[in-house]
Amino acid sequence: MAGFFEKLKKGLEKTRNSFTDRINEVFQVAVYIDDDMYDELEEALITSDVGARTADEIIERLREKIRTQKISRVKDVKPALAEVIAETLNQQEPAPLDFPLVMLIIGVNGVGKTTSIGKLAYRFKEEGKKVLVAAGDTFRAAAIDQLEIWANRAGVDIIRHQEGSDPAATVYDSLIAARARQADVLLIDTAGRLHNKKNLMKELEKINRIIDREYPSAHKQSLLVLDATTGQNAINQAQEFQSVVNIDGIILTKLDGTAKGGVVLSISQTLGVPVRYIGVGEGIDDVQEFDAAQFATLLLDSDLDLEQFEHEVKPE
Ligand code: GDP
Ligand code: MG
């Protein structure tokens, strides 16, 4: 769809400004490809929240590439770096989705779970899928109402119970409904209290058991939502979740609101889990499938034939 790329570009403006500027500065100052240049690139990566370990790995790979490709001019280092970043991100590529699909959306409060469900519901619906959402965050009435507003916006059905009811009961009903109505996609919202790890684990385990029992033929995806504005903290959060539940992919939200988008690079690296979607705004169509090559190119502001690029990206 036209404008897809422009939208991503705009959503990543803050990250691009800081990241691109820092990297460009290094290339402007560097005369030779030497240790100083590598050190400064590494520092630029770390200040953009790429994470020390990942930054180190990127620089090592870059050195290797420069060696094997016999690159000798500073001006040829940037495209090589873009390639290395894309390769690093591509080590974790999400598998294609299968249907019928049950997506369990987890994450701490405020990261953007409910909003992402609204966006994804709309997106799947636009693709011609029959979509159902389940209000599994039953702790606050406002949370249920919020999901209902998104369901209405997206034009999809919602399964909801009273505030304070057992989330597992909502999930159970939604699975029965998804089967009966032959929905292609069921998106399940959950509560995000992590302060009591044991409770959260128990609840997520229970929900997972119910899904496996009531809808064994569905493909299940547990997606963890992380807020990009929290930078490296997002990684710690993810590790907490990973220690208690299986995670198939990440939804990284609020990339539009941060200059720390470099965190994308370390998330997939550190967790060994692919970033499946990114959130680039609060609107209903502000979710995109994550594309490593595209992201790397944008991040480094490499010269691009935009017209041509529009055709290469996956259709929305
Ligand atoms: P939840 O507690 O995890 O369900 O989080 P919500 O979905 O309620 O979102 C919390 C806040 O983050 C809301 O104000 C959303 O509008 C905002 N938000 C979610 N995703 C994005 C995003 O991609 N970009 C921006 N700028 N804001 C977002
Ligand atoms: Mg919510």
Coordinates of N, CA, C and O in Angstrom, one line a residue, residues 102-275:
V102 N -4.8 -18.3 17.3 CA -5.1 -17.7 18.6 C -3.8 -17.0 19.1 O -2.8 -17.5 19.2
M103 N -4.0 -15.7 19.2 CA -2.9 -14.8 19.7 C -3.1 -14.4 21.1 O -4.1 -13.7 21.4
L104 N -2.2 -14.8 22.0 CA -2.2 -14.4 23.4 C -1.3 -13.3 23.6 O -0.1 -13.4 23.3
I105 N -1.9 -12.1 24.0 CA -1.1 -10.9 24.1 C -0.7 -10.6 25.5 O -1.6 -10.4 26.4
I106 N 0.6 -10.7 25.9 CA 1.0 -10.5 27.2 C 2.0 -9.3 27.4 O 2.6 -8.9 26.4
G107 N 2.2 -8.9 28.6 CA 3.1 -7.8 28.9 C 2.7 -7.0 30.1 O 1.5 -7.1 30.5
V108 N 3.5 -6.2 30.6 CA 3.2 -5.4 31.8 C 2.2 -4.3 31.5 O 2.0 -4.0 30.3
N109 N 1.6 -3.7 32.5 CA 0.7 -2.6 32.3 C 1.3 -1.4 31.5 O 2.4 -1.0 31.7
G110 N 0.5 -0.9 30.6 CA 0.9 0.3 29.9 C 1.8 0.2 28.7 O 2.1 1.2 28.0
V111 N 2.2 -1.0 28.4 CA 3.1 -1.2 27.2 C 2.4 -1.0 25.9 O 3.0 -0.8 24.9
G112 N 1.1 -1.3 25.9 CA 0.3 -1.1 24.6 C -0.4 -2.4 24.2 O -0.6 -2.6 23.0
K113 N -0.7 -3.3 25.1 CA -1.3 -4.6 24.7 C -2.7 -4.3 24.1 O -2.9 -4.8 23.0
T114 N -3.6 -3.6 24.8 CA -4.9 -3.4 24.3 C -4.9 -2.7 22.9 O -5.6 -3.0 22.0
T115 N -4.1 -1.6 22.9 CA -4.0 -0.8 21.7 C -3.5 -1.7 20.5 O -4.0 -1.6 19.4
S116 N -2.5 -2.5 20.8 CA -2.0 -3.4 19.7 C -3.0 -4.4 19.2 O -3.1 -4.7 18.0
I117 N -3.8 -4.9 20.2 CA -4.9 -5.8 19.8 C -5.9 -5.1 18.9 O -6.3 -5.6 17.8
G118 N -6.2 -3.8 19.2 CA -7.1 -3.1 18.4 C -6.6 -2.9 16.9 O -7.3 -3.1 15.9
K119 N -5.3 -2.6 16.9 CA -4.6 -2.4 15.6 C -4.6 -3.7 14.8 O -4.9 -3.7 13.6
L120 N -4.2 -4.8 15.5 CA -4.1 -6.0 14.8 C -5.5 -6.6 14.3 O -5.6 -7.2 13.3
A121 N -6.5 -6.3 15.2 CA -7.8 -6.8 14.8 C -8.2 -6.1 13.5 O -8.7 -6.7 12.6
Y122 N -8.0 -4.8 13.4 CA -8.3 -4.0 12.2 C -7.5 -4.6 11.0 O -8.0 -4.7 9.9
R123 N -6.3 -4.8 11.3 CA -5.4 -5.3 10.2 C -5.8 -6.6 9.6 O -5.9 -6.8 8.4
F124 N -6.1 -7.6 10.5 CA -6.5 -8.9 10.1 C -7.9 -8.8 9.3 O -8.1 -9.4 8.3
K125 N -8.8 -7.9 9.9 CA -10.1 -7.7 9.3 C -9.9 -7.2 7.9 O -10.6 -7.7 6.9
E126 N -9.0 -6.2 7.7 CA -8.8 -5.6 6.4 C -8.3 -6.7 5.4 O -8.5 -6.6 4.2
E127 N -7.6 -7.7 6.0 CA -7.0 -8.8 5.1 C -8.1 -9.8 4.8 O -7.9 -10.8 4.1
G128 N -9.3 -9.5 5.3 CA -10.4 -10.4 5.0 C -10.6 -11.5 6.0 O -11.4 -12.5 5.7
K129 N -10.0 -11.4 7.1 CA -10.1 -12.5 8.1 C -11.3 -12.2 9.1 O -11.6 -11.0 9.3
K130 N -11.8 -13.3 9.6 CA -12.9 -13.1 10.6 C -12.2 -13.1 12.0 O -11.4 -14.0 12.3
V131 N -12.4 -12.0 12.7 CA -11.6 -11.7 13.9 C -12.5 -11.6 15.1 O -13.6 -11.1 15.1
L132 N -12.0 -12.1 16.2 CA -12.7 -12.1 17.5 C -11.7 -11.6 18.5 O -10.5 -12.0 18.5
V133 N -12.1 -10.7 19.5 CA -11.2 -10.4 20.5 C -11.8 -10.8 21.9 O -13.0 -10.8 22.0
A134 N -10.9 -11.1 22.8 CA -11.3 -11.5 24.2 C -10.8 -10.6 25.2 O -9.6 -10.3 25.3
A135 N -11.7 -10.1 26.1 CA -11.2 -9.1 27.1 C -10.7 -9.9 28.4 O -11.4 -10.0 29.4
G136 N -9.5 -10.4 28.3 CA -8.9 -11.2 29.3 C -8.3 -10.4 30.5 O -8.0 -11.0 31.5
D137 N -8.3 -9.1 30.3 CA -7.9 -8.3 31.4 C -9.1 -7.8 32.1 O -9.8 -6.9 31.8
T138 N -9.5 -8.6 33.2 CA -10.8 -8.4 33.8 C -10.7 -7.6 35.1 O -11.6 -7.5 35.9
F139 N -9.4 -7.1 35.4 CA -9.2 -6.5 36.7 C -9.8 -5.1 36.8 O -10.2 -4.7 37.9
R140 N -9.9 -4.4 35.7 CA -10.5 -3.1 35.7 C -11.6 -3.0 34.7 O -11.4 -3.5 33.6
A141 N -12.7 -2.4 35.0 CA -13.8 -2.3 34.1 C -13.3 -1.4 32.9 O -13.7 -1.7 31.7
A142 N -12.5 -0.5 33.2 CA -12.0 0.4 32.1 C -11.2 -0.3 31.1 O -11.2 0.0 29.9
A143 N -10.5 -1.4 31.5 CA -9.7 -2.2 30.6 C -10.6 -2.9 29.6 O -10.3 -3.0 28.4
I144 N -11.7 -3.4 30.1 CA -12.7 -4.1 29.3 C -13.3 -3.1 28.3 O -13.5 -3.4 27.1
D145 N -13.7 -2.0 28.8 CA -14.4 -1.0 28.0 C -13.4 -0.5 26.9 O -13.8 -0.2 25.8
Q146 N -12.2 -0.3 27.3 CA -11.2 0.1 26.3 C -11.1 -0.8 25.1 O -11.0 -0.4 24.0
L147 N -11.1 -2.1 25.4 CA -11.0 -3.1 24.4 C -12.2 -3.1 23.5 O -12.2 -3.3 22.3
E148 N -13.3 -2.9 24.2 CA -14.6 -2.8 23.4 C -14.6 -1.6 22.4 O -15.1 -1.8 21.3
I149 N -14.1 -0.5 22.9 CA -14.0 0.6 22.0 C -13.1 0.3 20.7 O -13.5 0.6 19.6
W150 N -12.0 -0.4 21.0 CA -11.1 -0.8 19.9 C -11.8 -1.8 19.0 O -11.7 -1.8 17.7
A151 N -12.6 -2.7 19.6 CA -13.3 -3.7 18.8 C -14.3 -3.1 17.9 O -14.4 -3.4 16.7
N152 N -15.0 -2.1 18.4 CA -16.0 -1.3 17.6 C -15.3 -0.6 16.5 O -15.8 -0.6 15.3
R153 N -14.2 0.1 16.8 CA -13.4 0.8 15.8 C -13.0 -0.2 14.6 O -13.1 0.2 13.5
A154 N -12.5 -1.3 15.0 CA -12.0 -2.3 14.1 C -13.2 -3.0 13.4 O -13.0 -3.7 12.3
G155 N -14.4 -3.0 14.0 CA -15.5 -3.7 13.4 C -15.4 -5.2 13.6 O -15.8 -6.0 12.8
V156 N -15.0 -5.6 14.8 CA -14.9 -7.0 15.1 C -15.7 -7.3 16.4 O -16.0 -6.4 17.2
D157 N -16.0 -8.6 16.6 CA -16.8 -8.9 17.8 C -15.9 -9.1 19.0 O -14.7 -9.4 18.9
I158 N -16.5 -8.9 20.2 CA -15.7 -9.0 21.4 C -16.4 -10.0 22.4 O -17.6 -10.0 22.4
I159 N -15.6 -10.8 23.1 CA -16.2 -11.6 24.2 C -15.7 -11.0 25.5 O -14.5 -10.8 25.7
R160 N -16.7 -10.6 26.3 CA -16.3 -9.9 27.5 C -17.2 -10.4 28.7 O -18.4 -10.7 28.5
H161 N -16.6 -10.4 29.8 CA -17.4 -10.7 31.1 C -17.3 -9.5 32.0 O -16.8 -8.4 31.6
Q162 N -17.9 -9.6 33.2 CA -17.9 -8.6 34.2 C -16.5 -8.3 34.7 O -15.7 -9.2 34.7
E163 N -16.3 -7.1 35.1 CA -15.1 -6.8 35.9 C -14.9 -7.7 37.1 O -15.9 -8.0 37.7
G164 N -13.7 -8.1 37.3 CA -13.5 -9.0 38.5 C -13.7 -10.5 38.2 O -13.4 -11.3 39.1
S165 N -14.2 -10.8 37.1 CA -14.5 -12.2 36.8 C -13.2 -12.9 36.5 O -12.2 -12.3 36.2
D166 N -13.3 -14.3 36.5 CA -12.1 -15.1 36.2 C -11.7 -14.9 34.7 O -12.4 -15.2 33.8
P167 N -10.4 -14.4 34.5 CA -10.0 -14.3 33.1 C -10.1 -15.6 32.3 O -10.4 -15.6 31.1
A168 N -9.8 -16.7 33.0 CA -9.8 -18.0 32.3 C -11.2 -18.3 31.8 O -11.3 -18.9 30.7
A169 N -12.2 -17.8 32.5 CA -13.6 -18.0 32.0 C -13.9 -17.2 30.7 O -14.5 -17.7 29.8
T170 N -13.4 -16.0 30.7 CA -13.5 -15.2 29.5 C -12.8 -15.9 28.3 O -13.3 -16.0 27.2
V171 N -11.6 -16.4 28.6 CA -10.8 -17.0 27.6 C -11.5 -18.3 27.1 O -11.6 -18.5 25.9
Y172 N -12.1 -19.0 28.0 CA -12.8 -20.3 27.7 C -13.9 -19.9 26.7 O -14.1 -20.5 25.7
D173 N -14.7 -19.0 27.1 CA -15.9 -18.6 26.3 C -15.5 -18.1 24.9 O -16.1 -18.4 23.9
S174 N -14.4 -17.4 24.9 CA -13.9 -16.8 23.6 C -13.4 -18.0 22.6 O -13.6 -17.9 21.4
L175 N -12.9 -19.0 23.2 CA -12.4 -20.1 22.4 C -13.6 -20.9 21.8 O -13.6 -21.3 20.7
I176 N -14.6 -21.1 22.7 CA -15.8 -21.7 22.2 C -16.5 -20.9 21.1 O -16.9 -21.4 20.0
A177 N -16.5 -19.6 21.3 CA -17.1 -18.7 20.3 C -16.3 -18.7 19.0 O -16.8 -18.7 17.9
A178 N -15.0 -18.7 19.1 CA -14.1 -18.7 17.9 C -14.3 -19.9 17.1 O -14.4 -19.9 15.9
R179 N -14.5 -21.1 17.8 CA -14.7 -22.3 17.0 C -16.1 -22.3 16.4 O -16.3 -22.6 15.2
A180 N -17.1 -21.9 17.2 CA -18.5 -21.9 16.7 C -18.7 -21.0 15.5 O -19.3 -21.3 14.5
R181 N -18.0 -19.8 15.6 CA -18.2 -18.8 14.6 C -17.2 -18.9 13.5 O -17.1 -18.1 12.5
Q182 N -16.3 -19.9 13.6 CA -15.3 -20.2 12.6 C -14.4 -18.9 12.4 O -14.2 -18.5 11.2
A183 N -14.0 -18.3 13.5 CA -13.1 -17.2 13.3 C -11.7 -17.6 12.9 O -11.3 -18.7 13.2
D184 N -11.1 -16.7 12.1 CA -9.7 -17.0 11.7 C -8.7 -16.6 12.7 O -7.7 -17.3 12.9
V185 N -9.1 -15.5 13.4 CA -8.1 -15.0 14.4 C -8.8 -14.7 15.7 O -9.9 -14.0 15.7
L186 N -8.3 -15.2 16.8 CA -8.8 -14.8 18.1 C -7.6 -14.1 18.8 O -6.6 -14.7 19.0
L187 N -7.9 -12.8 19.2 CA -6.8 -12.1 19.9 C -7.2 -11.9 21.4 O -8.3 -11.4 21.7
I188 N -6.4 -12.4 22.3 CA -6.7 -12.4 23.7 C -5.9 -11.4 24.5 O -4.7 -11.5 24.5
D189 N -6.6 -10.5 25.1 CA -6.0 -9.5 25.9 C -5.8 -10.1 27.3 O -6.6 -10.9 27.8
T190 N -4.7 -9.7 28.0 CA -4.5 -10.2 29.4 C -4.1 -9.0 30.3 O -3.8 -7.9 29.8
A191 N -4.2 -9.3 31.6 CA -3.8 -8.3 32.6 C -2.2 -8.3 32.7 O -1.6 -9.3 32.4
G192 N -1.7 -7.2 33.1 CA -0.2 -7.1 33.1 C 0.5 -6.9 34.4 O 1.4 -6.2 34.5
R193 N -0.1 -7.5 35.4 CA 0.6 -7.3 36.7 C 1.8 -8.2 36.8 O 1.6 -9.4 36.9
L194 N 2.9 -7.6 37.0 CA 4.1 -8.5 37.1 C 4.6 -8.5 38.5 O 5.5 -9.2 38.9
H195 N 4.0 -7.6 39.4 CA 4.5 -7.5 40.8 C 4.4 -8.8 41.5 O 5.2 -9.1 42.4
N196 N 3.4 -9.6 41.1 CA 3.4 -10.9 41.8 C 3.6 -12.0 40.7 O 2.7 -12.4 40.0
K197 N 4.8 -12.3 40.5 CA 5.3 -13.2 39.4 C 4.5 -14.5 39.5 O 4.2 -15.1 38.5
K198 N 4.4 -15.0 40.7 CA 3.8 -16.3 40.9 C 2.3 -16.4 40.4 O 1.9 -17.3 39.7
N199 N 1.6 -15.3 40.7 CA 0.2 -15.2 40.3 C 0.1 -15.1 38.8 O -0.7 -15.8 38.1
L200 N 0.9 -14.3 38.2 CA 0.9 -14.1 36.8 C 1.2 -15.4 36.1 O 0.6 -15.7 35.1
M201 N 2.3 -16.0 36.6 CA 2.6 -17.3 35.9 C 1.5 -18.3 36.0 O 1.2 -18.9 35.0
K202 N 0.9 -18.4 37.2 CA -0.2 -19.3 37.3 C -1.4 -19.0 36.3 O -1.9 -19.9 35.7
E203 N -1.7 -17.7 36.3 CA -2.8 -17.3 35.4 C -2.5 -17.6 33.9 O -3.3 -18.1 33.2
L204 N -1.2 -17.3 33.5 CA -0.9 -17.5 32.1 C -0.8 -19.0 31.8 O -1.2 -19.4 30.7
E205 N -0.4 -19.8 32.8 CA -0.3 -21.2 32.6 C -1.7 -21.8 32.4 O -2.0 -22.6 31.6
K206 N -2.6 -21.3 33.2 CA -4.0 -21.7 33.2 C -4.6 -21.4 31.8 O -5.3 -22.2 31.2
I207 N -4.4 -20.1 31.4 CA -4.9 -19.7 30.1 C -4.4 -20.6 29.0 O -5.1 -21.0 28.1
N208 N -3.1 -20.8 29.0 CA -2.4 -21.7 28.0 C -3.0 -23.1 28.0 O -3.2 -23.6 26.9
R209 N -3.3 -23.6 29.2 CA -3.8 -25.0 29.3 C -5.2 -25.0 28.6 O -5.6 -25.9 27.9
I210 N -6.0 -23.9 28.9 CA -7.4 -23.9 28.4 C -7.3 -23.8 26.8 O -8.1 -24.5 26.2
I211 N -6.4 -23.0 26.3 CA -6.3 -22.9 24.9 C -6.0 -24.2 24.3 O -6.6 -24.7 23.3
D212 N -5.0 -24.9 24.8 CA -4.5 -26.2 24.3 C -5.6 -27.2 24.4 O -5.8 -28.1 23.5
R213 N -6.4 -27.2 25.5 CA -7.4 -28.2 25.7 C -8.7 -27.9 24.8 O -9.2 -28.8 24.2
E214 N -9.1 -26.6 24.7 CA -10.3 -26.3 24.1 C -10.2 -26.1 22.6 O -11.2 -26.1 21.8
Y215 N -9.0 -25.8 22.1 CA -8.8 -25.5 20.7 C -7.5 -26.0 20.2 O -6.6 -25.2 19.7
P216 N -7.3 -27.3 20.4 CA -6.0 -27.9 20.0 C -5.6 -27.7 18.6 O -4.4 -27.7 18.2
S217 N -6.6 -27.6 17.7 CA -6.2 -27.5 16.3 C -5.8 -26.1 15.9 O -5.3 -25.8 14.8
A218 N -6.0 -25.1 16.7 CA -5.6 -23.7 16.4 C -4.1 -23.5 16.5 O -3.4 -24.2 17.3
H219 N -3.6 -22.6 15.8 CA -2.1 -22.3 15.9 C -2.0 -21.2 17.0 O -2.8 -20.2 16.9
K220 N -1.2 -21.4 17.9 CA -1.1 -20.5 19.0 C 0.2 -19.6 18.9 O 1.3 -20.1 18.6
Q221 N 0.0 -18.3 19.1 CA 1.2 -17.4 19.2 C 1.1 -16.6 20.5 O 0.1 -15.9 20.7
S222 N 2.1 -16.7 21.3 CA 2.1 -15.9 22.5 C 3.1 -14.7 22.2 O 4.3 -14.9 22.0
L223 N 2.5 -13.5 22.1 CA 3.3 -12.4 21.8 C 3.5 -11.5 23.0 O 2.5 -11.1 23.7
L224 N 4.7 -11.1 23.3 CA 5.0 -10.2 24.4 C 5.1 -8.8 23.9 O 5.8 -8.5 22.9
V225 N 4.4 -7.9 24.5 CA 4.4 -6.5 24.1 C 5.4 -5.8 24.9 O 5.4 -5.9 26.2
L226 N 6.3 -5.1 24.3 CA 7.3 -4.3 25.0 C 7.3 -2.8 24.5 O 7.0 -2.6 23.3
D227 N 7.5 -1.9 25.4 CA 7.5 -0.5 25.1 C 8.9 0.0 24.8 O 9.8 0.0 25.6
A228 N 9.1 0.4 23.5 CA 10.5 0.8 23.1 C 11.0 2.0 23.9 O 12.2 2.1 24.0
T229 N 10.1 2.8 24.4 CA 10.6 4.0 25.1 C 11.3 3.7 26.4 O 12.0 4.5 27.0
T230 N 11.2 2.4 26.9 CA 11.8 2.0 28.1 C 13.2 1.5 27.8 O 13.9 1.0 28.7
G231 N 13.6 1.5 26.6 CA 15.0 1.1 26.2 C 15.4 -0.3 26.7 O 14.7 -1.2 26.6
Q232 N 16.6 -0.3 27.3 CA 17.1 -1.6 27.7 C 16.3 -2.3 28.8 O 16.3 -3.5 29.0
N233 N 15.5 -1.5 29.6 CA 14.6 -2.0 30.6 C 13.6 -3.0 30.0 O 13.2 -4.0 30.6
A234 N 13.2 -2.8 28.7 CA 12.3 -3.7 28.0 C 12.9 -5.1 28.0 O 12.2 -6.1 28.1
I235 N 14.2 -5.1 27.8 CA 14.9 -6.4 27.7 C 14.8 -7.2 29.1 O 14.5 -8.4 29.1
N236 N 15.0 -6.4 30.2 CA 14.9 -7.1 31.5 C 13.5 -7.6 31.7 O 13.3 -8.7 32.2
Q237 N 12.5 -6.8 31.3 CA 11.1 -7.2 31.4 C 10.8 -8.5 30.7 O 10.2 -9.4 31.2
A238 N 11.4 -8.5 29.5 CA 11.1 -9.7 28.6 C 11.8 -10.9 29.2 O 11.2 -12.0 29.2
Q239 N 12.9 -10.8 29.8 CA 13.6 -11.9 30.5 C 12.8 -12.4 31.6 O 12.7 -13.6 31.9
E240 N 12.1 -11.5 32.4 CA 11.3 -11.9 33.5 C 10.1 -12.8 32.9 O 9.9 -13.9 33.5
F241 N 9.5 -12.4 31.8 CA 8.4 -13.1 31.3 C 8.9 -14.5 30.7 O 8.3 -15.5 30.9
Q242 N 10.1 -14.4 30.0 CA 10.6 -15.6 29.4 C 10.9 -16.7 30.4 O 10.9 -17.9 30.1
S243 N 11.2 -16.3 31.7 CA 11.5 -17.3 32.7 C 10.2 -18.0 33.1 O 10.3 -19.0 33.8
V244 N 9.1 -17.5 32.8 CA 7.8 -18.2 33.2 C 6.9 -18.7 32.1 O 6.2 -19.6 32.3
V245 N 7.0 -18.0 30.9 CA 6.2 -18.5 29.8 C 6.9 -18.6 28.5 O 8.0 -17.9 28.4
N246 N 6.4 -19.3 27.6 CA 7.0 -19.4 26.3 C 6.6 -18.2 25.5 O 5.4 -17.8 25.5
I247 N 7.5 -17.6 24.8 CA 7.2 -16.4 24.0 C 7.6 -16.7 22.5 O 8.7 -17.1 22.2
D248 N 6.6 -16.5 21.6 CA 6.9 -16.8 20.2 C 7.4 -15.5 19.4 O 8.0 -15.6 18.4
G249 N 7.0 -14.4 20.0 CA 7.4 -13.2 19.2 C 7.2 -11.9 20.1 O 6.5 -12.0 21.1
I250 N 7.7 -10.8 19.6 CA 7.6 -9.5 20.3 C 6.8 -8.5 19.5 O 6.9 -8.5 18.2
I251 N 6.0 -7.8 20.2 CA 5.4 -6.6 19.6 C 6.1 -5.4 20.2 O 6.0 -5.2 21.4
L252 N 6.9 -4.6 19.5 CA 7.6 -3.5 20.1 C 6.8 -2.2 19.7 O 6.7 -1.8 18.6
T253 N 6.2 -1.6 20.8 CA 5.4 -0.5 20.6 C 6.1 0.9 20.8 O 7.2 0.9 21.3
K254 N 5.5 1.9 20.4 CA 5.9 3.3 20.7 C 7.3 3.7 20.1 O 8.0 4.5 20.7
L255 N 7.6 3.0 19.0 CA 8.8 3.3 18.4 C 8.8 4.8 17.9 O 9.8 5.4 17.7
D256 N 7.6 5.3 17.7 CA 7.5 6.7 17.2 C 7.8 7.7 18.4 O 8.1 8.8 18.1
G257 N 7.8 7.2 19.6 CA 7.9 8.1 20.7 C 9.3 8.1 21.3 O 9.5 8.6 22.4
T258 N 10.2 7.5 20.7 CA 11.6 7.4 21.3 C 12.7 7.5 20.3 O 12.5 7.3 19.1
A259 N 13.8 7.9 20.8 CA 15.0 8.0 20.0 C 15.9 6.7 20.3 O 17.0 6.6 19.8
K260 N 15.3 5.8 21.1 CA 16.0 4.6 21.5 C 15.6 3.4 20.8 O 15.6 2.3 21.3
G261 N 15.2 3.6 19.5 CA 14.7 2.5 18.7 C 15.8 1.5 18.4 O 15.5 0.4 18.0
G262 N 17.1 1.8 18.7 CA 18.2 0.9 18.6 C 17.9 -0.4 19.4 O 18.6 -1.4 19.1
V263 N 17.1 -0.3 20.4 CA 16.8 -1.4 21.2 C 16.2 -2.6 20.4 O 16.4 -3.7 20.8
V264 N 15.6 -2.3 19.3 CA 15.1 -3.4 18.4 C 16.3 -4.4 18.1 O 16.0 -5.6 18.1
L265 N 17.4 -3.9 17.9 CA 18.6 -4.7 17.5 C 18.9 -5.7 18.6 O 19.3 -6.9 18.4
S266 N 18.9 -5.2 19.9 CA 19.3 -6.1 21.0 C 18.2 -7.0 21.4 O 18.5 -8.1 22.0
I267 N 17.0 -6.6 21.2 CA 15.8 -7.5 21.7 C 15.9 -8.8 21.1 O 15.9 -9.9 21.7
S268 N 15.9 -8.9 19.7 CA 15.8 -10.2 19.1 C 17.1 -11.0 19.4 O 17.1 -12.2 19.6
Q269 N 18.3 -10.3 19.5 CA 19.5 -10.9 19.8 C 19.6 -11.5 21.2 O 19.9 -12.7 21.3
T270 N 19.2 -10.7 22.1 CA 19.3 -11.1 23.5 C 18.3 -12.2 23.9 O 18.6 -13.1 24.6
L271 N 17.1 -12.0 23.4 CA 16.1 -13.0 23.8 C 15.9 -14.2 22.9 O 15.4 -15.2 23.3
G272 N 16.5 -14.1 21.7 CA 16.4 -15.2 20.8 C 14.9 -15.4 20.3 O 14.5 -16.5 20.0
V273 N 14.2 -14.3 20.3 CA 12.8 -14.3 19.9 C 12.7 -13.2 18.8 O 13.2 -12.1 19.0
P274 N 12.0 -13.4 17.7 CA 11.8 -12.4 16.7 C 10.9 -11.3 17.1 O 9.9 -11.5 17.8
V275 N 11.2 -10.1 16.6 CA 10.2 -9.0 16.7 C 9.2 -9.2 15.5 O 9.6 -9.2 14.4

